[in-house]
Amino acid sequence: MRGSGSRSPLRAFLRTETGGAAALVAAAYAALVWANAAPSVYTSVWDTRLSVRFGTYGISLGLRAWVSGLMTLFFFVVGLEARREFDMGELRERKRLALPLVAGLSGMLVPIALYLAINAGHGSEQGWGAAMSTDTAFALGVLAVVGRGMPPGLRVFILLLSVVDDLLALGVIASVYSGRITVPPLIVAIGALALVLLGRLGVRHGSVYALLGVVAWVALLESGVDPVVIGLALGLLTYAYPASRADLEHASGLFRLFREQPTPELERSVRAGIASTISPNDRLQRIYHPWTSYTVVPLFALANSGIEITGGQLARAFTSPVTLGILIAYVVGKPLGIVGACALATLASRGRLRLPVGWGAATAGGALCGIGFTVSLLIATLAFHGARLAEAKLGILATLVCSFLTARLVTAAIDLLPPPLRLRVLFGKAETIVDLAVPVDPDRDHIRGPHQAPVTVVEYGDYECPYCGQAEPVVRELLADFGDVRYVWRHLPLTDVHIHAQLAAEASEAAARQGRFWDMHDLLLSHQEALRIEDLHAHAAAVGLDTERFERDMRAHTGAVRIAEHVDSADLSSVAGTPTFFINGRRHHGAYDLTSLTAAVRAARERASVTA
């Protein structure tokens, strides 16, 4: 049982990233206004030194450096999402890792090559690292503006490319832009990470990992390696898994015990039981992702985006190899590297590696990946000082405008294509991951609608679940609006919270034996408050069943085997709550209101029309 507003971790991640882009723009704008209105104040504030001391030991850094240190949390969230994708998302099929990895690597090497070509002989070659990494928040935020009509898979594709970007960028920061390495503190940091890895075998207290993370961060700072890499490492070590039905039932049992005897000991047990059903990855992402998107990254932008802009400075900057190198690397190199690598990989694999979207959508995504900001600024502050740092910042800020315009031109060109061709270039022919473990069987499943429909909606439901009752009129309207959708109901009675659900499911199966399944189905969902055995007998009479046969089937539990098959299939598909929908085999995450389900069905129908 779940509320209609529940969202998948990936959807929550993408929405937070998109919303955070607005905060990022506001912070960058505020930094520019501040730096030009009161440049001395801006500089002095961010150069203010803050010290933290423990006895004789202490750390003293400028305020800007402390803010850069907070970026550890940003990379922690990136690592969490990368791990979630690897454990549960698009990359759980390991063969799908190849294309984002190749495209992400090429999408960094081509810009770097362009930057080095433009800056060769100018003494600014060391800034190549500032010309390679996509800003995920800005890219997804701009996609929300220019990407209306784009396939949903494009957001995930950009996210995967950005994760590869950030992983490689952090490796570059640690190996190229860190200071002189001091070995003993580095060994301490590695030891702390090893303890985190060993702790996963039995330690469940987050405070232990937080303490080890702080120790590793301080040790890396002392070693000369940029400590932000520790965030990514910790995120990648934090596993993700779906809530299992067995764990949820255990949590329900603990709550019933607490309801009968509300003691502090049982209250702690209930909390621990509920927490154990949600993976550490999900819990930590929900806690830290909003903070990084709406506080840490905007604060970093406020501290680093401020540059004085004058007409003469602009004229010098846009003849500067640093500014031009960064701008051309992102606006030309990024889309060229990404789309070119995807094309070469597809040809070399003879079609075994395929884009998750069409080539038009991939080109738009490549253009959006030409937005560099957060990591690019971070590396620029490590590579440059003074005038060249200002020139690098101008180039980075210019990528926002130029990449936006490039992406807008690509999407406008796609909109001009004839509808069949437009669908082809948007959706492509890639096979999507199928989440539904047991395919629909017309001989065994309860089906409403045309059996040969291009779109199939499967619902796992519970007749006593109030959210299933709320979803029923939505499903009805959906079937009425789309004449080419077939709907399948599968049973998942949540007997630990709904005591009448199993008998209600058996009543529907008894009705099915007399060819009246859907009549009973509709009646049960419209009378969820009346599911006791005497109510079920009255419902049987109301739909015109042979009541004696119905009573015999109920006493013999003839429907129990079919219901158990549905429950087993739900477990295989990692379904733990109701209602859970699958559309053409792909799990539908998020709200199940008419707008959300209609959009998902329409997207599935468009993809089916392209791949048919």
Short mmCIF file of C-alpha atoms in Angstrom, two decimals, residues 139-379:
data_model
loop_
_atom_site.label_atom_id
_atom_site.label_comp_id
_atom_site.label_asym_id
_atom_site.label_seq_id
_atom_site.Cartn_x
_atom_site.Cartn_y
_atom_site.Cartn_z
CA ALA A 139 21.82 20.18 -18.12
CA LEU A 140 18.62 18.71 -16.63
CA GLY A 141 17.25 22.15 -15.83
CA VAL A 142 17.72 23.33 -19.44
CA LEU A 143 16.22 20.04 -20.69
CA ALA A 144 13.06 20.89 -18.74
CA VAL A 145 12.87 24.16 -20.69
CA VAL A 146 13.82 23.09 -24.23
CA GLY A 147 13.05 19.38 -24.10
CA ARG A 148 9.26 19.30 -24.27
CA GLY A 149 8.33 16.23 -26.29
CA MET A 150 11.68 14.55 -25.72
CA PRO A 151 11.58 10.86 -24.70
CA PRO A 152 11.82 10.20 -20.93
CA GLY A 153 14.93 8.11 -21.56
CA LEU A 154 16.88 11.22 -22.54
CA ARG A 155 16.95 12.47 -18.95
CA VAL A 156 18.36 9.14 -17.77
CA PHE A 157 20.88 9.11 -20.65
CA ILE A 158 22.14 12.58 -19.68
CA LEU A 159 22.32 11.51 -16.05
CA LEU A 160 24.41 8.43 -16.90
CA LEU A 161 26.78 10.51 -19.03
CA SER A 162 27.09 13.02 -16.18
CA VAL A 163 27.89 10.28 -13.68
CA VAL A 164 30.69 8.98 -15.94
CA ASP A 165 31.83 12.60 -16.33
CA ASP A 166 32.00 13.18 -12.61
CA LEU A 167 33.74 9.88 -11.89
CA LEU A 168 36.48 10.64 -14.40
CA ALA A 169 36.69 14.30 -13.36
CA LEU A 170 37.28 13.32 -9.75
CA GLY A 171 40.03 10.98 -10.87
CA VAL A 172 41.61 13.89 -12.72
CA ILE A 173 41.32 16.16 -9.66
CA ALA A 174 42.93 13.55 -7.42
CA SER A 175 45.76 12.67 -9.81
CA VAL A 176 46.51 15.93 -11.67
CA TYR A 177 45.26 18.89 -9.66
CA SER A 178 46.15 17.77 -6.16
CA GLY A 179 49.26 19.09 -4.42
CA ARG A 180 52.37 17.29 -3.36
CA ILE A 181 51.41 13.89 -1.93
CA THR A 182 52.28 13.07 1.69
CA VAL A 183 52.15 9.32 2.15
CA PRO A 184 51.29 8.74 5.88
CA PRO A 185 47.97 10.71 5.83
CA LEU A 186 47.10 9.05 2.50
CA ILE A 187 47.51 5.64 4.18
CA VAL A 188 45.19 6.79 6.99
CA ALA A 189 42.55 7.82 4.42
CA ILE A 190 42.82 4.47 2.63
CA GLY A 191 42.53 2.69 5.99
CA ALA A 192 39.36 4.63 6.85
CA LEU A 193 37.82 3.63 3.51
CA ALA A 194 38.81 0.01 4.14
CA LEU A 195 36.98 0.14 7.48
CA VAL A 196 33.90 1.51 5.71
CA LEU A 197 34.06 -1.40 3.29
CA LEU A 198 34.44 -3.94 6.10
CA GLY A 199 31.73 -2.24 8.16
CA ARG A 200 29.18 -2.97 5.46
CA LEU A 201 29.28 -6.59 6.63
CA GLY A 202 27.58 -5.78 9.93
CA VAL A 203 27.66 -2.16 11.07
CA ARG A 204 24.33 -0.38 10.48
CA HIS A 205 24.87 2.87 12.38
CA GLY A 206 25.31 5.79 10.00
CA SER A 207 27.25 7.76 12.61
CA VAL A 208 30.11 5.25 12.33
CA TYR A 209 30.41 5.84 8.59
CA ALA A 210 30.10 9.61 9.05
CA LEU A 211 33.00 9.56 11.53
CA LEU A 212 35.13 7.43 9.20
CA GLY A 213 34.26 9.79 6.32
CA VAL A 214 35.42 12.83 8.33
CA VAL A 215 38.67 11.06 9.25
CA ALA A 216 39.29 10.17 5.60
CA TRP A 217 38.47 13.76 4.48
CA VAL A 218 40.93 15.32 6.94
CA ALA A 219 43.59 12.74 6.10
CA LEU A 220 43.26 13.42 2.36
CA LEU A 221 43.46 17.16 2.98
CA GLU A 222 46.70 16.64 4.89
CA SER A 223 48.04 14.26 2.23
CA GLY A 224 47.70 16.85 -0.55
CA VAL A 225 44.93 14.99 -2.43
CA ASP A 226 41.75 17.04 -2.94
CA PRO A 227 39.41 15.59 -0.28
CA VAL A 228 36.24 15.89 -2.39
CA VAL A 229 37.08 12.46 -3.84
CA ILE A 230 36.14 10.87 -0.52
CA GLY A 231 32.50 11.80 -1.11
CA LEU A 232 32.36 9.89 -4.37
CA ALA A 233 34.09 6.87 -2.85
CA LEU A 234 31.64 6.71 0.07
CA GLY A 235 28.67 7.10 -2.26
CA LEU A 236 29.83 4.25 -4.48
CA LEU A 237 30.18 2.01 -1.42
CA THR A 238 26.57 2.62 -0.28
CA TYR A 239 24.45 -0.18 -1.70
CA ALA A 240 20.87 0.13 -2.94
CA TYR A 241 18.06 -2.42 -2.91
CA PRO A 242 14.26 -2.38 -3.21
CA ALA A 243 12.08 -2.84 -0.15
CA SER A 244 11.15 -6.51 0.07
CA ARG A 245 7.68 -7.73 0.99
CA ALA A 246 9.13 -9.88 3.78
CA ASP A 247 10.84 -6.87 5.39
CA LEU A 248 7.67 -4.80 5.11
CA GLU A 249 5.62 -7.57 6.72
CA HIS A 250 8.20 -7.78 9.52
CA ALA A 251 7.89 -4.02 10.08
CA SER A 252 4.09 -4.34 10.15
CA GLY A 253 4.36 -7.05 12.80
CA LEU A 254 6.60 -4.86 14.95
CA PHE A 255 4.14 -2.00 14.69
CA ARG A 256 1.26 -4.26 15.79
CA LEU A 257 3.28 -5.26 18.84
CA PHE A 258 3.95 -1.59 19.60
CA ARG A 259 0.23 -0.82 19.17
CA GLU A 260 -0.57 -3.44 21.82
CA GLN A 261 2.26 -2.45 24.14
CA PRO A 262 3.67 1.05 23.45
CA THR A 263 6.98 0.83 25.30
CA PRO A 264 10.23 2.71 24.50
CA GLU A 265 11.96 -0.58 23.67
CA LEU A 266 9.31 -1.54 21.11
CA GLU A 267 9.31 2.00 19.72
CA ARG A 268 13.04 1.65 18.97
CA SER A 269 12.41 -1.76 17.41
CA VAL A 270 9.69 -0.34 15.16
CA ARG A 271 11.96 2.48 14.01
CA ALA A 272 14.82 0.09 13.31
CA GLY A 273 12.47 -2.31 11.51
CA ILE A 274 11.07 0.42 9.26
CA ALA A 275 14.54 1.82 8.54
CA SER A 276 15.84 -1.61 7.54
CA THR A 277 13.23 -1.89 4.76
CA ILE A 278 14.71 1.12 2.94
CA SER A 279 18.22 0.83 1.53
CA PRO A 280 20.94 3.11 2.99
CA ASN A 281 21.36 4.54 -0.50
CA ASP A 282 17.75 5.75 -0.64
CA ARG A 283 17.78 7.12 2.91
CA LEU A 284 21.00 9.07 2.46
CA GLN A 285 20.00 10.41 -0.93
CA ARG A 286 16.72 11.73 0.44
CA ILE A 287 18.60 13.47 3.25
CA TYR A 288 21.54 14.99 1.37
CA HIS A 289 20.40 15.54 -2.21
CA PRO A 290 18.14 18.54 -1.46
CA TRP A 291 20.90 20.07 0.68
CA THR A 292 23.49 19.73 -2.06
CA SER A 293 21.18 20.96 -4.84
CA TYR A 294 19.68 23.90 -2.98
CA THR A 295 22.49 24.89 -0.61
CA VAL A 296 25.95 23.43 -1.23
CA VAL A 297 26.21 23.84 -5.01
CA PRO A 298 24.57 27.32 -5.09
CA LEU A 299 26.90 28.39 -2.26
CA PHE A 300 29.85 27.12 -4.29
CA ALA A 301 28.58 29.15 -7.27
CA LEU A 302 28.21 32.24 -5.08
CA ALA A 303 31.80 31.87 -3.86
CA ASN A 304 33.37 31.20 -7.26
CA SER A 305 31.30 32.87 -10.01
CA GLY A 306 31.98 36.45 -9.03
CA ILE A 307 34.17 38.25 -11.59
CA GLU A 308 34.38 41.88 -12.55
CA ILE A 309 33.06 42.39 -16.07
CA THR A 310 33.99 45.41 -18.16
CA GLY A 311 33.89 46.05 -21.90
CA GLY A 312 37.67 45.85 -22.15
CA GLN A 313 37.81 42.68 -20.12
CA LEU A 314 35.19 41.03 -22.31
CA ALA A 315 37.11 42.01 -25.43
CA ARG A 316 40.31 40.53 -24.00
CA ALA A 317 38.57 37.40 -22.70
CA PHE A 318 37.03 36.43 -26.03
CA THR A 319 40.39 36.68 -27.74
CA SER A 320 41.91 34.69 -24.87
CA PRO A 321 42.84 31.08 -25.69
CA VAL A 322 41.60 30.09 -22.21
CA THR A 323 38.09 31.51 -22.73
CA LEU A 324 37.82 30.32 -26.34
CA GLY A 325 39.31 26.94 -25.49
CA ILE A 326 36.74 26.26 -22.77
CA LEU A 327 33.82 27.59 -24.82
CA ILE A 328 34.64 25.67 -28.01
CA ALA A 329 35.53 22.55 -26.04
CA TYR A 330 32.08 22.47 -24.47
CA VAL A 331 29.83 23.79 -27.25
CA VAL A 332 31.51 21.89 -30.11
CA GLY A 333 33.57 19.16 -28.45
CA LYS A 334 30.97 17.76 -26.07
CA PRO A 335 28.20 16.97 -28.60
CA LEU A 336 30.77 15.86 -31.19
CA GLY A 337 32.48 13.51 -28.74
CA ILE A 338 29.26 12.02 -27.35
CA VAL A 339 27.31 11.53 -30.58
CA GLY A 340 30.40 10.48 -32.52
CA ALA A 341 31.35 7.86 -29.93
CA CYS A 342 27.79 6.50 -29.86
CA ALA A 343 27.79 6.19 -33.66
CA LEU A 344 31.18 4.45 -33.76
CA ALA A 345 30.23 2.09 -30.90
CA THR A 346 26.96 1.17 -32.63
CA LEU A 347 28.76 0.47 -35.92
CA ALA A 348 31.63 -1.45 -34.29
CA SER A 349 29.22 -3.64 -32.31
CA ARG A 350 27.03 -4.19 -35.41
CA GLY A 351 24.01 -2.86 -33.60
CA ARG A 352 24.46 -4.82 -30.36
CA LEU A 353 25.09 -1.55 -28.54
CA ARG A 354 22.17 0.81 -29.06
CA LEU A 355 21.22 4.20 -27.81
CA PRO A 356 18.32 4.23 -25.32
CA VAL A 357 16.86 7.12 -27.39
CA GLY A 358 16.83 8.16 -31.04
CA TRP A 359 19.70 9.97 -32.74
CA GLY A 360 17.88 13.30 -32.72
CA ALA A 361 17.30 13.10 -28.96
CA ALA A 362 20.93 12.01 -28.47
CA THR A 363 22.13 15.07 -30.42
CA ALA A 364 20.01 17.33 -28.25
CA GLY A 365 21.41 15.57 -25.18
CA GLY A 366 24.95 16.03 -26.45
CA ALA A 367 24.32 19.76 -26.84
CA LEU A 368 22.93 19.95 -23.30
CA CYS A 369 26.02 18.17 -21.99
CA GLY A 370 27.98 21.17 -23.29
CA ILE A 371 26.99 23.07 -20.15
CA GLY A 372 29.94 23.17 -17.80
CA PHE A 373 29.77 24.84 -14.42
CA THR A 374 30.25 23.20 -11.03
CA VAL A 375 33.17 20.81 -11.63
CA SER A 376 34.57 23.07 -14.32
CA LEU A 377 34.72 25.99 -11.87
CA LEU A 378 36.23 23.73 -9.23
CA ILE A 379 39.07 22.68 -11.53
#
